[in-house]
């Protein structure tokens, strides 16, 4: 890989693991050592986040924003995205 992370693991129908790529041109500024992606639906991802099983959720519906902001305050960051 020529990116900040390299694929190091894949469990079909469960997860995908990437780790920091020491050969990346700006590796010193990559702050995460490892990221595990779970291909799960929106509701399951929010449940796992609330159970502290996940550190980041990026696919939740807009109607959940007020509740999540109320529960997690400044930890909830919203950014625009292009999607159809």
Short mmCIF file of N, CA and C in Angstrom, two decimals:
data_model
loop_
_atom_site.label_atom_id
_atom_site.label_comp_id
_atom_site.label_asym_id
_atom_site.label_seq_id
_atom_site.Cartn_x
_atom_site.Cartn_y
_atom_site.Cartn_z
N UNK A 1 0.83 -1.18 0.00
CA UNK A 1 0.00 0.00 0.00
C UNK A 1 0.88 1.24 0.00
N UNK A 2 0.44 2.26 -0.67
CA UNK A 2 1.16 3.52 -0.63
C UNK A 2 0.42 4.57 0.20
N UNK A 3 -0.60 4.14 0.93
CA UNK A 3 -1.38 5.04 1.77
C UNK A 3 -0.94 4.99 3.21
N UNK A 4 -1.65 5.71 4.05
CA UNK A 4 -1.31 5.80 5.47
C UNK A 4 -1.51 4.49 6.20
N UNK A 5 -2.35 3.61 5.67
CA UNK A 5 -2.62 2.32 6.30
C UNK A 5 -2.46 1.20 5.29
N UNK A 6 -2.17 0.01 5.82
CA UNK A 6 -2.08 -1.17 4.96
C UNK A 6 -3.01 -2.24 5.51
N UNK A 7 -3.61 -3.01 4.62
CA UNK A 7 -4.50 -4.08 5.00
C UNK A 7 -3.70 -5.18 5.69
N UNK A 8 -4.13 -5.55 6.90
CA UNK A 8 -3.42 -6.60 7.64
C UNK A 8 -4.32 -7.75 8.04
N UNK A 9 -5.61 -7.60 7.86
CA UNK A 9 -6.50 -8.69 8.23
C UNK A 9 -7.88 -8.54 7.63
N UNK A 10 -8.49 -9.68 7.35
CA UNK A 10 -9.85 -9.68 6.82
C UNK A 10 -10.53 -10.96 7.26
N UNK A 11 -11.61 -10.82 7.98
CA UNK A 11 -12.44 -11.95 8.37
C UNK A 11 -13.75 -11.79 7.62
N UNK A 12 -14.01 -12.62 6.61
CA UNK A 12 -15.22 -12.46 5.80
C UNK A 12 -16.48 -12.36 6.66
N UNK A 13 -17.33 -11.43 6.31
CA UNK A 13 -18.59 -11.18 7.01
C UNK A 13 -18.42 -10.75 8.46
N UNK A 14 -17.22 -10.28 8.84
CA UNK A 14 -17.00 -9.85 10.22
C UNK A 14 -16.25 -8.53 10.30
N UNK A 15 -15.01 -8.48 9.81
CA UNK A 15 -14.26 -7.23 9.93
C UNK A 15 -13.11 -7.14 8.94
N UNK A 16 -12.56 -5.94 8.86
CA UNK A 16 -11.41 -5.64 8.01
C UNK A 16 -10.46 -4.82 8.87
N UNK A 17 -9.19 -5.24 8.94
CA UNK A 17 -8.21 -4.55 9.78
C UNK A 17 -7.13 -3.91 8.92
N UNK A 18 -6.83 -2.65 9.24
CA UNK A 18 -5.72 -1.95 8.61
C UNK A 18 -4.80 -1.44 9.71
N UNK A 19 -3.51 -1.39 9.42
CA UNK A 19 -2.53 -0.91 10.38
C UNK A 19 -1.68 0.19 9.75
N UNK A 20 -1.11 1.00 10.61
CA UNK A 20 -0.27 2.11 10.16
C UNK A 20 0.83 1.59 9.23
N UNK A 21 1.02 2.27 8.13
CA UNK A 21 2.02 1.89 7.14
C UNK A 21 3.32 2.66 7.43
N UNK A 22 4.36 1.98 7.91
CA UNK A 22 5.61 2.68 8.22
C UNK A 22 6.30 3.24 6.98
N UNK A 23 5.91 2.79 5.80
CA UNK A 23 6.51 3.28 4.56
C UNK A 23 5.79 4.51 4.00
N UNK A 24 4.69 4.89 4.63
CA UNK A 24 3.94 6.07 4.18
C UNK A 24 4.81 7.31 4.32
N UNK A 25 4.73 8.22 3.39
CA UNK A 25 5.62 9.39 3.36
C UNK A 25 5.48 10.27 4.59
N UNK A 26 4.32 10.26 5.24
CA UNK A 26 4.10 11.11 6.41
C UNK A 26 3.71 10.25 7.62
N UNK A 27 4.32 9.08 7.74
CA UNK A 27 3.97 8.12 8.79
C UNK A 27 4.08 8.71 10.20
N UNK A 28 5.00 9.63 10.41
CA UNK A 28 5.18 10.22 11.74
C UNK A 28 3.94 10.97 12.21
N UNK A 29 3.13 11.43 11.27
CA UNK A 29 1.93 12.18 11.63
C UNK A 29 0.65 11.35 11.60
N UNK A 30 0.76 10.06 11.35
CA UNK A 30 -0.40 9.18 11.42
C UNK A 30 -0.57 8.78 12.88
N UNK A 31 -1.67 9.17 13.49
CA UNK A 31 -1.85 9.02 14.94
C UNK A 31 -2.41 7.67 15.37
N UNK A 32 -3.04 6.94 14.47
CA UNK A 32 -3.63 5.65 14.83
C UNK A 32 -2.72 4.52 14.39
N UNK A 33 -2.56 3.53 15.24
CA UNK A 33 -1.76 2.36 14.89
C UNK A 33 -2.57 1.33 14.13
N UNK A 34 -3.86 1.23 14.47
CA UNK A 34 -4.69 0.19 13.87
C UNK A 34 -6.14 0.66 13.84
N UNK A 35 -6.86 0.25 12.78
CA UNK A 35 -8.29 0.53 12.66
C UNK A 35 -8.97 -0.76 12.24
N UNK A 36 -10.07 -1.08 12.91
CA UNK A 36 -10.86 -2.25 12.56
C UNK A 36 -12.22 -1.76 12.07
N UNK A 37 -12.57 -2.13 10.85
CA UNK A 37 -13.85 -1.76 10.25
C UNK A 37 -14.82 -2.94 10.38
N UNK A 38 -16.04 -2.65 10.83
CA UNK A 38 -17.08 -3.67 10.94
C UNK A 38 -18.20 -3.31 9.97
N UNK A 39 -18.48 -4.17 9.00
CA UNK A 39 -19.55 -3.88 8.04
C UNK A 39 -20.91 -4.23 8.64
N UNK A 40 -21.42 -3.33 9.49
CA UNK A 40 -22.69 -3.60 10.15
C UNK A 40 -23.68 -2.48 9.83
N UNK A 41 -24.94 -2.77 10.05
CA UNK A 41 -25.96 -1.77 9.72
C UNK A 41 -25.97 -0.62 10.72
N UNK A 42 -26.71 0.40 10.35
CA UNK A 42 -26.75 1.64 11.12
C UNK A 42 -27.16 1.43 12.57
N UNK A 43 -28.24 0.71 12.80
CA UNK A 43 -28.74 0.51 14.17
C UNK A 43 -27.74 -0.27 15.01
N UNK A 44 -27.14 -1.30 14.44
CA UNK A 44 -26.16 -2.10 15.19
C UNK A 44 -24.92 -1.28 15.51
N UNK A 45 -24.51 -0.42 14.59
CA UNK A 45 -23.31 0.38 14.86
C UNK A 45 -23.54 1.35 16.01
N UNK A 46 -24.71 1.96 16.08
CA UNK A 46 -25.02 2.88 17.19
C UNK A 46 -25.09 2.11 18.50
N UNK A 47 -25.73 0.94 18.50
CA UNK A 47 -25.80 0.12 19.72
C UNK A 47 -24.40 -0.25 20.21
N UNK A 48 -23.53 -0.65 19.30
CA UNK A 48 -22.17 -1.05 19.70
C UNK A 48 -21.36 0.15 20.19
N UNK A 49 -21.59 1.33 19.61
CA UNK A 49 -20.94 2.55 20.09
C UNK A 49 -21.39 2.86 21.51
N UNK A 50 -22.69 2.80 21.74
CA UNK A 50 -23.22 3.10 23.07
C UNK A 50 -22.80 2.08 24.11
N UNK A 51 -22.51 0.85 23.68
CA UNK A 51 -22.02 -0.19 24.59
C UNK A 51 -20.50 -0.11 24.76
N UNK A 52 -19.88 0.91 24.16
CA UNK A 52 -18.43 1.13 24.21
C UNK A 52 -17.64 -0.01 23.54
N UNK A 53 -18.26 -0.64 22.56
CA UNK A 53 -17.59 -1.67 21.77
C UNK A 53 -16.94 -1.08 20.52
N UNK A 54 -17.31 0.16 20.19
CA UNK A 54 -16.76 0.85 19.03
C UNK A 54 -16.41 2.27 19.42
N UNK A 55 -15.35 2.80 18.83
CA UNK A 55 -14.92 4.16 19.13
C UNK A 55 -15.49 5.20 18.17
N UNK A 56 -15.93 4.77 17.02
CA UNK A 56 -16.38 5.70 15.98
C UNK A 56 -17.55 5.10 15.21
N UNK A 57 -18.55 5.90 14.97
CA UNK A 57 -19.69 5.51 14.14
C UNK A 57 -19.89 6.62 13.12
N UNK A 58 -19.96 6.26 11.87
CA UNK A 58 -20.13 7.29 10.84
C UNK A 58 -21.38 7.10 10.02
N UNK A 59 -22.18 6.11 10.33
CA UNK A 59 -23.38 5.88 9.54
C UNK A 59 -24.62 5.79 10.42
N UNK A 60 -25.02 6.95 10.95
CA UNK A 60 -26.27 6.96 11.71
C UNK A 60 -27.19 8.01 11.10
N UNK A 61 -28.48 7.84 11.32
CA UNK A 61 -29.45 8.73 10.68
C UNK A 61 -29.53 10.08 11.39
N UNK A 62 -29.92 11.08 10.62
CA UNK A 62 -29.98 12.45 11.13
C UNK A 62 -30.95 12.59 12.30
N UNK A 63 -31.98 11.77 12.35
CA UNK A 63 -32.93 11.89 13.45
C UNK A 63 -32.34 11.46 14.80
N UNK A 64 -31.19 10.80 14.77
CA UNK A 64 -30.54 10.40 16.02
C UNK A 64 -29.57 11.46 16.55
N UNK A 65 -29.30 12.49 15.77
CA UNK A 65 -28.32 13.51 16.18
C UNK A 65 -28.68 14.16 17.52
N UNK A 66 -29.91 14.64 17.72
CA UNK A 66 -30.20 15.29 19.01
C UNK A 66 -29.97 14.36 20.21
N UNK A 67 -30.41 13.12 20.10
CA UNK A 67 -30.23 12.17 21.20
C UNK A 67 -28.76 11.89 21.46
N UNK A 68 -27.99 11.67 20.40
CA UNK A 68 -26.56 11.38 20.56
C UNK A 68 -25.81 12.59 21.10
N UNK A 69 -26.16 13.78 20.62
CA UNK A 69 -25.51 15.00 21.14
C UNK A 69 -25.85 15.20 22.62
N UNK A 70 -27.08 14.91 22.99
CA UNK A 70 -27.48 15.05 24.39
C UNK A 70 -26.70 14.06 25.27
N UNK A 71 -26.51 12.86 24.78
CA UNK A 71 -25.83 11.82 25.56
C UNK A 71 -24.31 11.97 25.55
N UNK A 72 -23.74 12.42 24.42
CA UNK A 72 -22.28 12.40 24.26
C UNK A 72 -21.66 13.77 24.03
N UNK A 73 -22.47 14.81 24.01
CA UNK A 73 -21.97 16.18 23.92
C UNK A 73 -21.02 16.44 22.77
N UNK A 74 -19.87 17.01 23.10
CA UNK A 74 -18.89 17.41 22.10
C UNK A 74 -18.20 16.23 21.41
N UNK A 75 -18.47 15.02 21.86
CA UNK A 75 -17.90 13.84 21.19
C UNK A 75 -18.58 13.57 19.86
N UNK A 76 -19.75 14.15 19.65
CA UNK A 76 -20.49 13.96 18.40
C UNK A 76 -20.11 15.07 17.43
N UNK A 77 -19.51 14.68 16.32
CA UNK A 77 -19.10 15.62 15.28
C UNK A 77 -19.89 15.31 14.02
N UNK A 78 -20.47 16.32 13.45
CA UNK A 78 -21.26 16.17 12.24
C UNK A 78 -20.55 16.91 11.11
N UNK A 79 -20.43 16.24 9.97
CA UNK A 79 -19.83 16.90 8.81
C UNK A 79 -20.65 16.55 7.58
N UNK A 80 -20.69 17.45 6.62
CA UNK A 80 -21.47 17.19 5.41
C UNK A 80 -20.84 16.09 4.58
N UNK A 81 -21.69 15.42 3.81
CA UNK A 81 -21.17 14.40 2.90
C UNK A 81 -22.03 14.39 1.64
N UNK A 82 -21.45 13.92 0.59
CA UNK A 82 -22.17 13.76 -0.66
C UNK A 82 -22.68 12.34 -0.73
N UNK A 83 -23.97 12.19 -0.91
CA UNK A 83 -24.52 10.85 -1.03
C UNK A 83 -25.86 10.93 -1.75
N UNK A 84 -26.31 9.78 -2.22
CA UNK A 84 -27.59 9.74 -2.92
C UNK A 84 -28.51 8.78 -2.25
#
